[in-house]
Tab-separated table of C-alpha atoms and ligand atoms in Angstrom:
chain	number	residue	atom	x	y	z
T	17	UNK	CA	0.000	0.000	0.000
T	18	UNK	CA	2.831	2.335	0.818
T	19	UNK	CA	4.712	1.666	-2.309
T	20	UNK	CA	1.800	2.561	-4.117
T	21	UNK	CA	1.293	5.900	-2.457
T	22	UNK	CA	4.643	6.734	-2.902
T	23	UNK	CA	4.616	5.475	-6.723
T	24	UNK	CA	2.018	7.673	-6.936
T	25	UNK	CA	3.813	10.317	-5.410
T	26	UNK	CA	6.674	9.791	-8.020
T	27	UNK	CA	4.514	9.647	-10.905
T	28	UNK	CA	2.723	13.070	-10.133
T	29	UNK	CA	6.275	14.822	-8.942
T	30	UNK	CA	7.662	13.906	-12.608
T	31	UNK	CA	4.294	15.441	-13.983
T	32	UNK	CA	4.589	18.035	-12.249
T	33	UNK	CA	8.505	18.524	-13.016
T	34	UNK	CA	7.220	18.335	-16.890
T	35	UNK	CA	4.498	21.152	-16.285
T	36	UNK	CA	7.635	23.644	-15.800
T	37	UNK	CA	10.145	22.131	-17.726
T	38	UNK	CA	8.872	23.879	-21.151
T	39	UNK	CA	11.744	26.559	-21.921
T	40	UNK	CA	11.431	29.686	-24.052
T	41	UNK	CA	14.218	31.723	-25.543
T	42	UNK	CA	12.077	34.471	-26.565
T	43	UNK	CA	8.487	36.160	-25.657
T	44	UNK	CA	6.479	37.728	-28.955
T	45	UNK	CA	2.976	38.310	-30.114
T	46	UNK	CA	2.988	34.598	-30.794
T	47	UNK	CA	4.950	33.326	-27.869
T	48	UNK	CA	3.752	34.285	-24.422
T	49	UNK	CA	4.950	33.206	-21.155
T	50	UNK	CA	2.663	31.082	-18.496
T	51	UNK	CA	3.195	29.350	-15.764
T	52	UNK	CA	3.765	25.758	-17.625
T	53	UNK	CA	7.234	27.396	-19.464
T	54	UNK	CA	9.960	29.103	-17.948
T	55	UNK	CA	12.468	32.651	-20.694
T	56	UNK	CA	16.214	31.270	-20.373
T	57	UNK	CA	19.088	33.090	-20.874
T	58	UNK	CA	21.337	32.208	-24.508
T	59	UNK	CA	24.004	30.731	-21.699
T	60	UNK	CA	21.697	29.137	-19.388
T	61	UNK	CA	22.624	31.760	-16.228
T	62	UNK	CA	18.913	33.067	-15.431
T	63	UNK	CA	15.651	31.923	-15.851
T	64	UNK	CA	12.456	34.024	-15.750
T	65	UNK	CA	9.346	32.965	-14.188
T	66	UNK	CA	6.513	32.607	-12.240
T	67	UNK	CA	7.406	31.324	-8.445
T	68	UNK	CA	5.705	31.458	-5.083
T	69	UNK	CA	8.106	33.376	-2.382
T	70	UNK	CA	8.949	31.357	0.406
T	71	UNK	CA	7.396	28.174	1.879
T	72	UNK	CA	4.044	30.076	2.419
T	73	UNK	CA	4.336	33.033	0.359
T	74	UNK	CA	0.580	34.413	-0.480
T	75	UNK	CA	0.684	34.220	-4.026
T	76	UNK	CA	2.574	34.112	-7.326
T	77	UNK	CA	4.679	36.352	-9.221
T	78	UNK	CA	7.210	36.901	-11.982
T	79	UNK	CA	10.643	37.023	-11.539
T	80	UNK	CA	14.427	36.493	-12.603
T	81	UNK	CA	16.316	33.921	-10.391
T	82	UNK	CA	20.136	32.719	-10.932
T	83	UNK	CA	19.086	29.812	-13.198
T	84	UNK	CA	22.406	27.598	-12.451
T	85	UNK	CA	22.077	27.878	-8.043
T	86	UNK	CA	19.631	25.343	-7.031
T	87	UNK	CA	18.382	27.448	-3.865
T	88	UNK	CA	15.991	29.602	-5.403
T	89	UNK	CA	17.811	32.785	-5.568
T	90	UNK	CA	15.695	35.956	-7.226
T	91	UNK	CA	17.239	39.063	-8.521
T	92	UNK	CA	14.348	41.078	-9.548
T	93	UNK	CA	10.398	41.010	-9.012
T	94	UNK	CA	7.701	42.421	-11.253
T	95	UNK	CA	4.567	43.768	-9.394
T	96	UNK	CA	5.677	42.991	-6.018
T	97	UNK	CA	3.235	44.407	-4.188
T	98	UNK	CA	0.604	42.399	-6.089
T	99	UNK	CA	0.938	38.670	-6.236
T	100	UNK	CA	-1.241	36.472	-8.137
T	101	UNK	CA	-3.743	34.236	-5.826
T	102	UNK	CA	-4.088	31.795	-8.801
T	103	UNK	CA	-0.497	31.172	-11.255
T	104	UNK	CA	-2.619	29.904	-14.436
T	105	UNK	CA	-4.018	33.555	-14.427
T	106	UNK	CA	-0.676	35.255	-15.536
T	107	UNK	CA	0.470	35.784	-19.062
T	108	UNK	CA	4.006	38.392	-20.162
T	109	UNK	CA	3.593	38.620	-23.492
T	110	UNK	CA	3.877	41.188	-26.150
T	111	UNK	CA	0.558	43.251	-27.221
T	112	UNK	CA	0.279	46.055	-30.153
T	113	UNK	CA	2.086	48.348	-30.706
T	114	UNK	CA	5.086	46.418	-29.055
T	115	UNK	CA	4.607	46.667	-25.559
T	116	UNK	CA	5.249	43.942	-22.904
T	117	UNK	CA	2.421	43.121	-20.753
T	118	UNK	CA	1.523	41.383	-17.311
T	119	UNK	CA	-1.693	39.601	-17.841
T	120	UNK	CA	-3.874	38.309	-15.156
T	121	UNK	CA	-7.325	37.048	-15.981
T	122	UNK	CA	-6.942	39.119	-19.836
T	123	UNK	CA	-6.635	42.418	-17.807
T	124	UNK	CA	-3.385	44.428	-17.720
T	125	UNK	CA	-1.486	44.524	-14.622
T	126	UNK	CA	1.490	46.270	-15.645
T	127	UNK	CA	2.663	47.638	-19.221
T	128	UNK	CA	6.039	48.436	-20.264
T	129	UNK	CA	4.431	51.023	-22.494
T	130	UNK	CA	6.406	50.706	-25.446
T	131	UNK	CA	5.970	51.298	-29.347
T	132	UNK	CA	7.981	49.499	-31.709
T	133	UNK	CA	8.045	50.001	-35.796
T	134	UNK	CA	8.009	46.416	-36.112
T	135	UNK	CA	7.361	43.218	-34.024
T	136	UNK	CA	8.864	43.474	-30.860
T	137	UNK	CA	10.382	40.985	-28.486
T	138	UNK	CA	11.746	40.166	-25.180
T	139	UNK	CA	14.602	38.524	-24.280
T	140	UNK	CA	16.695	37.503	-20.923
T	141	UNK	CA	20.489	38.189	-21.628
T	142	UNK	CA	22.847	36.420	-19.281
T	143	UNK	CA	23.817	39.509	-17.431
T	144	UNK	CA	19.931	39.053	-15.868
T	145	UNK	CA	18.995	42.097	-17.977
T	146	UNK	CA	14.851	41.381	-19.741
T	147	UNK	CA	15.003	43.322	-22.939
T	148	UNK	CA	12.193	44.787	-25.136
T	149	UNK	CA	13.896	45.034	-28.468
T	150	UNK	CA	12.169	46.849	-31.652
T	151	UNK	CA	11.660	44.389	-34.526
T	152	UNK	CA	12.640	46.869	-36.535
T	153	UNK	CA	15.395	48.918	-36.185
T	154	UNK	CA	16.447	46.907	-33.131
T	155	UNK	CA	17.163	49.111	-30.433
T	156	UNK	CA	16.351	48.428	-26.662
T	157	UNK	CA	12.815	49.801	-25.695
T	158	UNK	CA	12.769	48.883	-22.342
T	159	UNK	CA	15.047	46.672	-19.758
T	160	UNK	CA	14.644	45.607	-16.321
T	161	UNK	CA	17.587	47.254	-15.183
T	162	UNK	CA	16.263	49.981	-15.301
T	163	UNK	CA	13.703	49.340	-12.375
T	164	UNK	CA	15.686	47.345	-10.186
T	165	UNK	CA	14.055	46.150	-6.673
T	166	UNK	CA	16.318	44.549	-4.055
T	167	UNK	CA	19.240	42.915	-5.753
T	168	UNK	CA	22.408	45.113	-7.455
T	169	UNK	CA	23.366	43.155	-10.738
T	170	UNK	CA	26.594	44.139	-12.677
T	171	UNK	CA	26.066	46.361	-15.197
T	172	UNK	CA	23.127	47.571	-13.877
T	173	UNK	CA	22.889	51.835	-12.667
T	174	UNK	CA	23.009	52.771	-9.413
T	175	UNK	CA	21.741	56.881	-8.566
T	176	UNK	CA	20.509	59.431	-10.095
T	177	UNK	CA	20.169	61.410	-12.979
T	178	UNK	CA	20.008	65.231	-12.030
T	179	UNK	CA	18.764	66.210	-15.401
T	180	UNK	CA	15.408	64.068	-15.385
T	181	UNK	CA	15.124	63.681	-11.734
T	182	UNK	CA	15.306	59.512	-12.419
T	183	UNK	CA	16.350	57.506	-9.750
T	184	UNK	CA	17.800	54.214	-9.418
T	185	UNK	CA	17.482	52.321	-5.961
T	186	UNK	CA	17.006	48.812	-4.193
T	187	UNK	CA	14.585	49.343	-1.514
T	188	UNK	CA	14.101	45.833	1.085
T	189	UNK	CA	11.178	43.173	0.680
T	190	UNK	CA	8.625	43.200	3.552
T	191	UNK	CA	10.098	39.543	4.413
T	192	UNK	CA	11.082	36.277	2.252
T	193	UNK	CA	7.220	35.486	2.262
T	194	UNK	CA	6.017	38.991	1.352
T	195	UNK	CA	8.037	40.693	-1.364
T	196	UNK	CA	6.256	43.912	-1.306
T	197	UNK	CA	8.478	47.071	-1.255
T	198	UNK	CA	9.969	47.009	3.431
T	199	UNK	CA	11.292	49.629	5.290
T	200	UNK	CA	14.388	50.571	4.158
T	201	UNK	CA	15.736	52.182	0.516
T	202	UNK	CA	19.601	52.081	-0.265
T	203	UNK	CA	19.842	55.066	-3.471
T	204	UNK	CA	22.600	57.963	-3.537
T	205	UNK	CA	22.139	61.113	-2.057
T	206	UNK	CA	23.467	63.690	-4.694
T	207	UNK	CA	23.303	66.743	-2.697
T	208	UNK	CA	27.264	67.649	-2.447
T	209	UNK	CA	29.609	65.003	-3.539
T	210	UNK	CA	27.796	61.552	-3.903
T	211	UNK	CA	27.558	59.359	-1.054
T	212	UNK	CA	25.076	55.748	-0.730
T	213	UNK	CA	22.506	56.324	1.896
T	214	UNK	CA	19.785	53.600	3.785
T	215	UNK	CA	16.727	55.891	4.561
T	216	UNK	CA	13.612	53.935	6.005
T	217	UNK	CA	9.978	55.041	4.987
T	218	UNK	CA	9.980	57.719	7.727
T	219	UNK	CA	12.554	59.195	5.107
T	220	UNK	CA	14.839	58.947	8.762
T	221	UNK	CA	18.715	58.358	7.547
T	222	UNK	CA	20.019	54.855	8.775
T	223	UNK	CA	23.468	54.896	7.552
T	224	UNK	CA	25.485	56.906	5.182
T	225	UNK	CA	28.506	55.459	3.428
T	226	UNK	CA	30.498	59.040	3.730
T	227	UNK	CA	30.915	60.913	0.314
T	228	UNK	CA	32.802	60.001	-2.723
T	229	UNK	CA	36.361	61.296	-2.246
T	230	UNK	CA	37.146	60.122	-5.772
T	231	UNK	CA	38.746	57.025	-4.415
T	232	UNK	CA	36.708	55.083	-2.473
T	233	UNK	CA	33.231	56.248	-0.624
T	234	UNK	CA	35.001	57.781	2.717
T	235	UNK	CA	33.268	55.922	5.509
T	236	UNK	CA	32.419	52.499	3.930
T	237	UNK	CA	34.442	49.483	5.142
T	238	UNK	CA	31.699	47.473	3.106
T	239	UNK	CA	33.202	49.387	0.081
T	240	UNK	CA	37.061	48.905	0.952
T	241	UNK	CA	38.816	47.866	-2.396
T	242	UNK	CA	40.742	45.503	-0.667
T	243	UNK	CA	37.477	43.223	0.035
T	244	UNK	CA	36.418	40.409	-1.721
T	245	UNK	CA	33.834	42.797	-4.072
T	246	UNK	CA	35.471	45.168	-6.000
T	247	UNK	CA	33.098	48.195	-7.647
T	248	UNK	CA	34.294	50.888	-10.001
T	249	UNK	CA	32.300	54.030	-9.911
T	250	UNK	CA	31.804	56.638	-12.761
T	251	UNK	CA	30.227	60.103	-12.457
T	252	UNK	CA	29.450	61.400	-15.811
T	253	UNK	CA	28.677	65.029	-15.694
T	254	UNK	CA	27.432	64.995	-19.207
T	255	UNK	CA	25.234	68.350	-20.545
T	256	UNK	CA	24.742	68.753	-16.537
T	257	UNK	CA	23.577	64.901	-16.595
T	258	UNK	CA	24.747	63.416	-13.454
T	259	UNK	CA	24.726	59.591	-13.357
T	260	UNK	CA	26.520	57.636	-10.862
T	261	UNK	CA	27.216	54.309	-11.726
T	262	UNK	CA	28.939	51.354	-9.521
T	263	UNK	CA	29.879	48.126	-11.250
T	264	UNK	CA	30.698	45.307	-8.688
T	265	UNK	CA	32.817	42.640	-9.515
T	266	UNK	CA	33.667	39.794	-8.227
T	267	UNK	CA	37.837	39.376	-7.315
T	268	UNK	CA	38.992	36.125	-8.128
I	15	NAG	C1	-8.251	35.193	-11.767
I	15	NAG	O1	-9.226	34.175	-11.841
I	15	NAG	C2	-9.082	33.178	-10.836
I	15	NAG	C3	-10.027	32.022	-11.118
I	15	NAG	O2	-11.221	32.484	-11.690
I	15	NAG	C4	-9.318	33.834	-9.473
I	15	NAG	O3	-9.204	32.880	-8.444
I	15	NAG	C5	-8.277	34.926	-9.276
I	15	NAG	O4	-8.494	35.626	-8.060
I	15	NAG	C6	-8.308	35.923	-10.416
I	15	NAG	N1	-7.155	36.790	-10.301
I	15	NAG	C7	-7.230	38.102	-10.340
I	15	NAG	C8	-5.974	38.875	-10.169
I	15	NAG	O5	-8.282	38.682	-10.549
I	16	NAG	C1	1.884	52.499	-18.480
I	16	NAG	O1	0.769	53.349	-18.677
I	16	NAG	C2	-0.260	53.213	-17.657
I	16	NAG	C3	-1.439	54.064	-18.089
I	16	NAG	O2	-1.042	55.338	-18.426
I	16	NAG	C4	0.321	53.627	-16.320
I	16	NAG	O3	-0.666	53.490	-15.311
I	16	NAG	C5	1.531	52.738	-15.987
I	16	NAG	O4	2.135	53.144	-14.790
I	16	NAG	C6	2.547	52.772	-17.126
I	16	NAG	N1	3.572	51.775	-16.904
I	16	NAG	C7	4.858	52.052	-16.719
I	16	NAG	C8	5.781	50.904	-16.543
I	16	NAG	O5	5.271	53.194	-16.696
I	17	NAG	C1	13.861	52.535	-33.197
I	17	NAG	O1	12.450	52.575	-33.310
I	17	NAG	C2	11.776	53.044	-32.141
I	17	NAG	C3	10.284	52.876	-32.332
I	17	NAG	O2	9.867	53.254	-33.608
I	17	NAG	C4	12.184	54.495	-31.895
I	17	NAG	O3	11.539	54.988	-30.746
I	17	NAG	C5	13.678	54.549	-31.695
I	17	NAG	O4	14.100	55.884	-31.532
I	17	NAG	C6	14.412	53.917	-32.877
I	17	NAG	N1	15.821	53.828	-32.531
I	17	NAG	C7	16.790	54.038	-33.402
I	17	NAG	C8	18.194	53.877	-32.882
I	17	NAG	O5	16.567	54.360	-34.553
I	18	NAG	C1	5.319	40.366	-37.665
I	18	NAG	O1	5.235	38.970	-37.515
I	18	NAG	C2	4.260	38.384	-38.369
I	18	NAG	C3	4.147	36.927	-38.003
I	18	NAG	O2	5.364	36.359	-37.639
I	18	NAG	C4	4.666	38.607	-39.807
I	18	NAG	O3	3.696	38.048	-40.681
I	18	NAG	C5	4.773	40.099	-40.048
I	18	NAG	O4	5.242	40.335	-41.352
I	18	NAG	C6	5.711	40.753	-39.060
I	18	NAG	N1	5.650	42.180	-39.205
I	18	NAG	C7	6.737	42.953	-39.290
I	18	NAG	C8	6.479	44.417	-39.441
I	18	NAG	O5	7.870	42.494	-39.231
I	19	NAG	C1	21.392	67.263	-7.934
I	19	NAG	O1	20.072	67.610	-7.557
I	19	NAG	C2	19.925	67.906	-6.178
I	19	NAG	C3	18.461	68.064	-5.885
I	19	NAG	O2	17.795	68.755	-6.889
I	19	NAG	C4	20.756	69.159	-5.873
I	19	NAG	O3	20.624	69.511	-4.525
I	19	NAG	C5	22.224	68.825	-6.180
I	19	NAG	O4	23.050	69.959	-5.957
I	19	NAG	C6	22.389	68.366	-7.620
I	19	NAG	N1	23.753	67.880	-7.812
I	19	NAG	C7	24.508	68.218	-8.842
I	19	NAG	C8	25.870	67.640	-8.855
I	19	NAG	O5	24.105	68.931	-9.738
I	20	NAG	C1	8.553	55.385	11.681
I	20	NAG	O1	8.040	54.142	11.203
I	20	NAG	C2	7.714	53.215	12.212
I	20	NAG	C3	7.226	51.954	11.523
I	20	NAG	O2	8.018	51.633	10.426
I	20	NAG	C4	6.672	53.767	13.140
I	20	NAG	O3	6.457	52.853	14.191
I	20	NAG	C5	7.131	55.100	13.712
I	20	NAG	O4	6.111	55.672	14.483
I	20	NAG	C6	7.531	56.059	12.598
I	20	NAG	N1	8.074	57.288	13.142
I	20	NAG	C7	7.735	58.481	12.713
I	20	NAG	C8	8.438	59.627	13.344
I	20	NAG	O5	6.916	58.658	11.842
């Protein structure tokens, strides 16, 4: 009797491995993800999704995880603050006139808001980065590194841009059950020279790493080049653009 149940078992684990073994290289207009496939990378380094956070996370949502580590670990999070309560409800696929949409239930839930002159697509490059890329002329329309939420990827931007008032910033999940945007925001305060800040939502300062002295940020052991992480940051002051970007690298 108890080798049945657990042939049973067996027999619906491997169906259910087979649901979400389906593997897409590319979303379209024709090619839509769902919960049954997963977008890979070209070199098989991170896999987009839909997962439930946690052991008793309250819902489902999209996101990039490290496709090669085999403890779930997620580097970005669409719609945090609104999980799916059912997974079959969610489509990311590509609508007229090229934009990238969330679907739940056929209604939008978040747009990337994009036009393209031809068909557009997404794709997952192995630096984590989801692209929208015109059909056409094929130029980026949109990327996810743009909008990160609580993990810094190389090559992604880290501050601000004084001319349009853009920001980039992690800010903390509520816990590992509830994704939804916590407490605390790490971004760079660009009044004076540059320095990374943690504010919380009372907009109280928690730390400050001490300002840019043009070799290292002055009061950050975290940031000391001799660590294990080594980051390289560029100011461009660019038509009064200001964009501070930190690119952390792993020593070897
Ligand atoms: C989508 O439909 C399912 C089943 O009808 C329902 O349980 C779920 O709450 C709906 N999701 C949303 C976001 O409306
Ligand atoms: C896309 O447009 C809608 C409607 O104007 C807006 O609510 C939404 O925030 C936009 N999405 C993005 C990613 O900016
Ligand atoms: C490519 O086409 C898009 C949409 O028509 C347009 O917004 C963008 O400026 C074009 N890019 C280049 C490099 O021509
Ligand atoms: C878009 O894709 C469809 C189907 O693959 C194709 O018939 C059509 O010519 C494409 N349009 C453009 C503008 O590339
Ligand atoms: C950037 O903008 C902030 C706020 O508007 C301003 O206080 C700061 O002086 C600006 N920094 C530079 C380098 O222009
Ligand atoms: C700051 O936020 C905490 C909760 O996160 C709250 O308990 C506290 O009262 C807030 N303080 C102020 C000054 O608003």
């Amino acid at each position: 009797m108890e080798r049945v149940a657990i042939y049973v078992l067996l027999l619906f684990s491997l169906h259910i491995q087979k649901i979400y073994t389906a593997k897409i290289g590319i979303i379209s207009d024709q090619q839509f993800l769902t919960e049954k496939n997963t977008l890979v990378s070209s070199a098989r380094t991170f896999e987009l999704g839909f997962f439930k956070p946690g052991s008793s996370g309250n819902g489902y949502l999209l996101g990039i995880w490290y496709k090669k580590i085999s403890v779930k670990t997620v580097v970005r999070v669409a719609k945090r603050d609104r999980p799916l309560t059912v997974a079959s409800s969610g489509v990311l696929k590509i609508v007229h006139p090229g934009s990238l949409v969330l679907m739940s239930n056929n209604s939008i839930m978040w747009s990337s808001n994009t036009t393209s002159s031809g068909n557009a697509t997404a794709k997952l490059d192995d630096s984590g980065n989801l692209v929208v890329i015109d059909g056409h002329n094929k130029s980026i329309l949109w990327q996810s590194f743009d909008y990160p939420t609580d993990t810094f990827l190389p090559g992604m931007k880290f501050g601000r841009d004084n001319l349009t008032g853009r920001e980039w910033h992690l800010s903390s999940p509520k816990s590992s059950e509830d994704l939804a945007p916590g407490k605390y925001i790490v971004s760079v305060d660009t009044n004076g020279y540059p320095q990374i800040i943690i504010k919380d939502t009372n907009d109280s300062l928690r730390f400050r790493a001490g300002p840019w002295n043009g070799v290292g940020l002055s009061g950050a052991l975290a940031f000391d080049q001799k660590n294990t992480l080594r980051y390289n940051m560029v100011i461009s002051c660019w038509q009064r653009k200001f964009v501070l970007n930190i690119n952390i690298i792993c020593r070897t």
